[in-house]
Coordinates of C-alpha atoms in Angstrom, one line a residue:
M1146 CA -3.6 5.1 -23.1
T1147 CA -6.9 5.1 -21.2
V1148 CA -6.5 3.9 -17.6
P1149 CA -9.5 1.6 -16.9
S1150 CA -11.4 1.7 -13.6
R1151 CA -12.2 -1.0 -11.0
T1152 CA -14.7 -1.1 -8.2
L1153 CA -13.5 -2.0 -4.7
G1154 CA -15.5 -4.9 -3.4
R1155 CA -19.3 -4.3 -3.1
S1156 CA -18.8 -0.7 -1.9
G1157 CA -19.5 1.1 -5.1
L1158 CA -16.2 3.0 -4.8
T1159 CA -14.8 3.2 -8.4
V1160 CA -11.1 4.0 -8.7
S1161 CA -8.5 3.9 -11.4
A1162 CA -7.3 0.3 -11.9
M1163 CA -3.9 1.3 -10.6
G1164 CA -3.2 3.9 -7.9
L1165 CA -0.2 5.9 -6.8
G1166 CA 1.4 5.3 -3.5
C1167 CA 2.9 8.6 -2.3
M1168 CA 4.9 7.5 0.8
G1169 CA 8.3 7.5 -0.8
M1170 CA 7.9 11.1 -1.9
S1171 CA 8.4 12.1 1.7
F1172 CA 9.5 9.2 3.8
A1173 CA 11.5 6.0 4.1
Y1174 CA 13.1 5.7 0.6
G1175 CA 16.1 8.1 0.7
P1176 CA 16.4 11.6 -0.7
T1177 CA 13.3 13.5 -1.7
D1178 CA 12.4 16.2 -4.2
D1179 CA 9.1 17.9 -3.6
D1180 CA 8.9 19.6 -7.0
E1181 CA 9.4 16.3 -8.9
S1182 CA 6.9 14.6 -6.6
V1183 CA 4.3 17.2 -7.3
A1184 CA 5.0 16.9 -11.0
T1185 CA 4.7 13.1 -10.6
I1186 CA 1.2 13.4 -9.0
H1187 CA 0.1 15.9 -11.7
R1188 CA 1.4 13.5 -14.4
A1189 CA -0.5 10.6 -12.7
L1190 CA -3.8 12.6 -12.8
D1191 CA -3.2 13.5 -16.5
L1192 CA -2.7 9.9 -17.3
G1193 CA -5.9 8.9 -15.5
V1194 CA -4.2 7.4 -12.3
T1195 CA -6.5 9.2 -9.9
F1196 CA -6.4 7.0 -6.8
L1197 CA -3.8 8.5 -4.5
D1198 CA -2.6 7.0 -1.3
T1199 CA -0.9 8.7 1.7
A1200 CA -0.9 8.5 5.5
D1201 CA -0.5 10.9 8.4
M1202 CA 2.7 9.1 9.6
Y1203 CA 4.6 9.6 6.3
G1204 CA 7.0 12.2 7.4
P1205 CA 5.1 12.4 9.7
H1206 CA 2.6 14.8 8.2
T1207 CA 4.7 16.1 5.4
N1208 CA 3.4 13.7 2.8
E1209 CA -0.2 14.7 3.4
R1210 CA 0.8 18.3 3.0
L1211 CA 2.6 17.5 -0.3
V1212 CA -0.4 15.6 -1.7
G1213 CA -2.6 18.5 -0.6
R1214 CA -0.4 20.9 -2.5
A1215 CA -0.4 18.7 -5.6
I1216 CA -4.2 18.3 -5.8
A1217 CA -5.1 21.9 -5.0
G1218 CA -7.5 22.9 -7.7
R1219 CA -8.0 19.3 -8.9
R1220 CA -9.9 17.8 -6.0
D1221 CA -12.7 16.5 -8.3
D1222 CA -10.1 14.5 -10.3
V1223 CA -9.0 12.5 -7.3
V1224 CA -10.0 9.6 -5.2
L1225 CA -8.1 10.4 -2.1
A1226 CA -7.0 7.8 0.5
T1227 CA -5.1 8.3 3.7
K1228 CA -4.5 6.4 6.9
F1229 CA -4.2 6.9 10.7
G1230 CA -3.1 4.9 13.7
I1231 CA 0.7 4.7 13.6
V1232 CA 2.2 7.1 16.1
R1233 CA 5.8 7.6 17.3
R1234 CA 5.6 8.0 21.1
R1235 CA 8.2 5.6 22.4
P1236 CA 11.4 7.1 23.8
D1237 CA 13.4 5.3 21.1
G1238 CA 11.1 6.7 18.3
A1239 CA 9.8 3.3 17.4
P1240 CA 6.2 3.4 16.2
R1241 CA 3.2 2.0 18.0
V1242 CA -0.5 1.9 17.0
D1243 CA -3.4 3.9 18.4
G1244 CA -6.8 2.8 17.1
S1245 CA -8.7 4.4 19.9
P1246 CA -11.9 6.3 19.0
E1247 CA -10.5 9.6 20.3
Y1248 CA -7.3 9.3 18.2
A1249 CA -9.4 8.4 15.1
R1250 CA -11.3 11.6 15.5
T1251 CA -8.4 13.9 16.1
S1252 CA -6.3 12.2 13.3
C1253 CA -9.1 12.7 10.8
D1254 CA -9.4 16.4 11.6
G1255 CA -5.6 16.7 11.2
S1256 CA -5.5 14.9 7.9
L1257 CA -8.4 17.0 6.5
E1258 CA -6.5 20.2 7.4
R1259 CA -3.2 19.1 5.9
L1260 CA -4.7 17.7 2.7
G1261 CA -6.8 20.9 2.3
V1262 CA -10.0 19.0 1.7
D1263 CA -13.5 18.7 3.2
V1264 CA -13.8 15.0 3.0
I1265 CA -11.5 11.9 2.7
D1266 CA -12.7 9.4 0.1
L1267 CA -11.2 6.3 1.8
Y1268 CA -9.9 6.4 5.4
Y1269 CA -7.9 3.4 6.7
L1270 CA -6.8 2.2 10.1
H1271 CA -3.1 1.8 9.2
R1272 CA -2.4 -1.2 11.5
P1273 CA -4.5 -3.1 14.0
D1274 CA -4.2 -1.9 17.6
D1275 CA -3.5 -4.7 20.0
A1276 CA -5.0 -2.5 22.8
T1277 CA -8.3 -1.5 21.2
P1278 CA -11.1 -3.8 19.9
I1279 CA -11.6 -3.4 16.2
E1280 CA -15.2 -2.8 16.9
D1281 CA -14.4 0.4 18.8
T1282 CA -12.1 1.7 16.1
V1283 CA -14.6 1.0 13.3
G1284 CA -17.4 2.4 15.3
A1285 CA -15.5 5.7 15.5
M1286 CA -14.9 5.6 11.8
V1287 CA -18.6 5.1 11.2
E1288 CA -19.2 8.3 13.2
L1289 CA -16.7 10.1 11.0
K1290 CA -18.6 8.9 8.0
E1291 CA -21.9 10.0 9.4
A1292 CA -20.4 13.4 10.1
G1293 CA -19.4 13.7 6.4
K1294 CA -15.7 13.7 7.0
I1295 CA -15.0 10.4 5.2
R1296 CA -16.8 8.5 2.6
H1297 CA -15.5 4.9 2.9
I1298 CA -13.8 2.9 5.6
G1299 CA -10.7 0.8 5.1
L1300 CA -8.3 -1.4 7.1
S1301 CA -4.6 -2.2 6.5
E1302 CA -2.7 -5.4 7.3
V1303 CA -5.4 -7.0 9.4
S1304 CA -6.1 -10.7 9.8
A1305 CA -9.1 -12.6 8.4
D1306 CA -10.6 -12.7 11.9
T1307 CA -10.2 -9.0 12.5
L1308 CA -11.6 -8.2 9.1
R1309 CA -14.7 -10.4 9.8
R1310 CA -15.3 -8.6 13.1
A1311 CA -14.9 -5.2 11.5
V1312 CA -17.4 -6.0 8.8
A1313 CA -19.9 -7.0 11.5
V1314 CA -19.9 -3.4 12.6
H1315 CA -19.9 -1.7 9.2
P1316 CA -19.1 -2.7 5.5
I1317 CA -15.4 -2.3 4.9
T1318 CA -14.6 -0.9 1.4
A1319 CA -10.9 -1.9 1.1
L1320 CA -8.2 -3.9 2.7
Q1321 CA -4.7 -2.5 2.1
S1322 CA -2.0 -5.1 2.6
E1323 CA 1.4 -6.0 1.1
W1324 CA 0.9 -8.3 -1.9
S1325 CA 3.2 -9.1 -4.8
L1326 CA 5.3 -11.9 -6.1
W1327 CA 7.7 -10.8 -3.3
S1328 CA 5.1 -11.1 -0.5
R1329 CA 2.2 -13.6 -0.8
D1330 CA 1.2 -14.5 2.8
I1331 CA -2.1 -12.6 2.3
E1332 CA -3.1 -15.5 0.0
D1333 CA -3.2 -18.0 3.0
E1334 CA -6.5 -16.8 4.3
V1335 CA -7.1 -13.1 4.0
V1336 CA -7.8 -12.8 0.2
A1337 CA -10.6 -15.4 0.4
T1338 CA -12.1 -13.8 3.5
A1339 CA -12.1 -10.3 1.9
R1340 CA -13.8 -11.6 -1.2
E1341 CA -16.4 -13.5 0.8
L1342 CA -17.1 -10.2 2.7
G1343 CA -17.2 -8.0 -0.3
V1344 CA -14.0 -6.1 0.6
G1345 CA -11.8 -4.8 -2.2
I1346 CA -8.0 -5.5 -2.1
V1347 CA -5.4 -2.7 -2.4
P1348 CA -1.9 -4.2 -2.6
Y1349 CA 0.9 -1.9 -1.4
S1350 CA 4.5 -2.5 -2.5
P1351 CA 3.4 -4.5 -5.5
L1352 CA 6.9 -4.2 -6.8
G1353 CA 8.4 -5.8 -3.8
R1354 CA 9.8 -2.5 -2.5
G1355 CA 11.5 -2.0 -5.8
F1356 CA 13.3 -5.3 -5.7
L1357 CA 11.1 -6.8 -8.5
T1358 CA 12.1 -4.0 -10.9
G1359 CA 15.6 -5.6 -11.2
A1360 CA 17.2 -2.2 -10.5
I1361 CA 18.5 -3.3 -7.1
T1362 CA 21.7 -5.4 -7.4
S1363 CA 23.5 -4.6 -4.2
P1364 CA 22.7 -3.5 -0.7
D1365 CA 24.7 -0.4 -1.5
D1366 CA 21.9 0.6 -3.9
F1367 CA 20.0 1.8 -0.8
A1368 CA 20.7 5.2 0.7
D1369 CA 21.9 5.3 4.2
D1370 CA 18.5 6.4 5.5
D1371 CA 16.5 3.9 3.4
F1372 CA 14.5 1.7 5.7
R1373 CA 14.9 -1.3 3.3
R1374 CA 18.4 -1.7 4.7
S1375 CA 16.9 -3.3 7.8
N1376 CA 14.7 -5.7 5.8
P1377 CA 15.7 -9.3 6.4
R1378 CA 15.2 -10.0 2.7
V1379 CA 18.2 -7.9 1.8
Q1380 CA 20.5 -9.3 4.5
G1381 CA 23.3 -11.7 3.9
E1382 CA 22.6 -14.8 1.9
N1383 CA 18.9 -13.9 1.6
F1384 CA 19.9 -11.0 -0.7
N1385 CA 21.7 -13.3 -3.1
R1386 CA 19.0 -16.0 -3.1
N1387 CA 16.4 -13.4 -3.9
L1388 CA 18.4 -11.9 -6.7
D1389 CA 18.4 -15.3 -8.3
V1390 CA 14.5 -15.3 -8.3
V1391 CA 14.4 -11.8 -9.7
A1392 CA 16.8 -12.9 -12.5
E1393 CA 14.2 -15.4 -13.5
V1394 CA 11.4 -12.8 -13.4
R1395 CA 13.7 -10.6 -15.6
R1396 CA 14.1 -13.5 -18.1
L1397 CA 10.3 -14.0 -18.4
A1398 CA 9.8 -10.2 -18.8
G1399 CA 12.3 -10.2 -21.6
D1400 CA 10.4 -13.0 -23.3
K1401 CA 7.2 -11.0 -22.9
G1402 CA 8.7 -7.7 -24.2
C1403 CA 8.2 -5.8 -21.0
T1404 CA 10.2 -4.7 -17.9
P1405 CA 10.4 -7.0 -14.8
G1406 CA 8.5 -4.4 -12.9
Q1407 CA 5.7 -4.3 -15.5
L1408 CA 5.5 -8.1 -15.4
A1409 CA 5.2 -8.1 -11.6
L1410 CA 2.5 -5.4 -11.7
A1411 CA 0.6 -7.3 -14.5
W1412 CA 0.7 -10.4 -12.2
V1413 CA -0.9 -8.5 -9.4
L1414 CA -3.5 -7.0 -11.7
A1415 CA -4.3 -10.5 -13.0
Q1416 CA -5.3 -11.7 -9.5
G1417 CA -8.8 -10.3 -9.9
D1418 CA -10.9 -7.3 -10.9
D1419 CA -11.3 -6.4 -7.2
V1420 CA -7.5 -5.8 -6.9
V1421 CA -6.1 -2.3 -7.3
P1422 CA -2.3 -2.1 -6.7
I1423 CA -0.8 1.2 -5.6
P1424 CA 2.9 1.1 -6.7
G1425 CA 4.8 4.0 -5.2
T1426 CA 7.2 6.2 -7.0
K1427 CA 8.5 9.8 -6.8
R1428 CA 9.6 10.2 -10.4
R1429 CA 7.5 10.7 -13.5
R1430 CA 9.5 8.2 -15.6
Y1431 CA 8.9 5.3 -13.3
L1432 CA 5.2 6.3 -13.0
E1433 CA 4.9 6.1 -16.8
E1434 CA 6.6 2.7 -16.8
N1435 CA 4.3 1.4 -14.1
V1436 CA 1.2 2.6 -15.9
A1437 CA 2.3 0.8 -19.1
A1438 CA 1.9 -2.4 -17.1
L1439 CA -1.9 -2.1 -17.7
D1440 CA -1.2 -3.0 -21.3
V1441 CA 0.6 -6.2 -20.4
E1442 CA -1.8 -9.1 -20.9
L1443 CA -0.9 -12.4 -19.2
S1444 CA -2.1 -15.7 -20.6
A1445 CA -2.7 -18.7 -18.4
D1446 CA 0.7 -20.0 -19.6
D1447 CA 2.3 -16.7 -18.6
V1448 CA 0.9 -16.9 -15.1
A1449 CA 2.0 -20.5 -14.8
A1450 CA 5.5 -19.6 -15.9
I1451 CA 5.7 -16.8 -13.3
E1452 CA 4.4 -19.1 -10.6
A1453 CA 7.0 -21.6 -11.5
V1454 CA 9.9 -19.2 -10.9
A1455 CA 8.4 -17.1 -8.1
P1456 CA 6.1 -19.4 -6.1
R1457 CA 4.6 -18.7 -2.7
G1458 CA 7.4 -18.7 -0.3
G1459 CA 9.9 -18.4 -3.1
F1460 CA 11.7 -15.4 -1.6
A1461 CA 14.0 -15.8 1.4
G1462 CA 13.6 -13.9 4.7
D1463 CA 10.8 -12.1 6.4
R1464 CA 9.4 -8.9 4.9
Y1465 CA 9.9 -6.9 8.2
P1466 CA 12.5 -7.2 10.9
D1467 CA 9.6 -7.8 13.4
M1468 CA 6.7 -9.5 11.9
R1469 CA 4.5 -8.6 14.8
W1470 CA 4.2 -5.3 13.1
V1471 CA 1.9 -6.9 10.5
S1472 CA 0.4 -9.8 12.5
S1473 CA -1.1 -8.2 15.6
E1474 CA -4.6 -9.0 16.6
T1475 CA -7.0 -6.5 18.3
P1476 CA -8.4 -7.6 21.6
A1477 CA -11.9 -9.1 21.9
K1478 CA -14.8 -6.7 22.5
T1479 CA -16.0 -7.1 26.1

């Protein structure tokens, strides 16, 4: 198949209509296999999935090195995105966010070195920093762009207000936030604001962290070091309630002649031509299944049926143990 392209907002950045999230190849989702991960990235590029997403904190640092190894010799085939801002400096190892101009500059240089490239196509602030005005962070990113180190500026998991303040400093190419049938809070206000401001939308975890594939049937399906074990949506009664919703998605997928994951991806893709999901996988066979979702066409009746079984708020439990992680605001610029 030929993977179509989409343009993120009004930026002019054209990417494959589906990207590849590389986090799980090195971080958070249990055992890893670098050789299979590299083969998966190569297969993605061969299929036309050329929009790759990583971050400096995945590992930390090991995922950027892995992606750099995989794209060596194929840089011109790739639209490369990475992120900065999440650091592990607390005594308990818990993350915090640093969006200071100095940290933006040093992080960018580190990512360039690990990725083995001269320029990053899309550089995101990974989370808003509640100690640094967004104007200061974006201002530093503009300097990186003017220096030729990055081409486009992105933000991740920011509020509508923070996004509006950022765009007042410089056009923002993309907003990366969680969006799927599993997680729809972005629809409350952020999606409309992004579209008003000409910002493309890059949904991460469009498969609901794997839950929407139907492959997860028990909390025991997660490895001991899989961070999903701490997710409230897989705790206690929430898990069973959410399995019931996935069963309905599975039923609709069967009627459509596709897998539940493909139906979930098709729903995200159907949300607009400015939407480019980045499902993550570390195996070629799942990559190929995900890419095949681009051939699943949803009618208005299909979308209505999906909405009926998986409405906004239809899944039980928060998506993170501490929702402040994705709801912080940056301080006002003084």
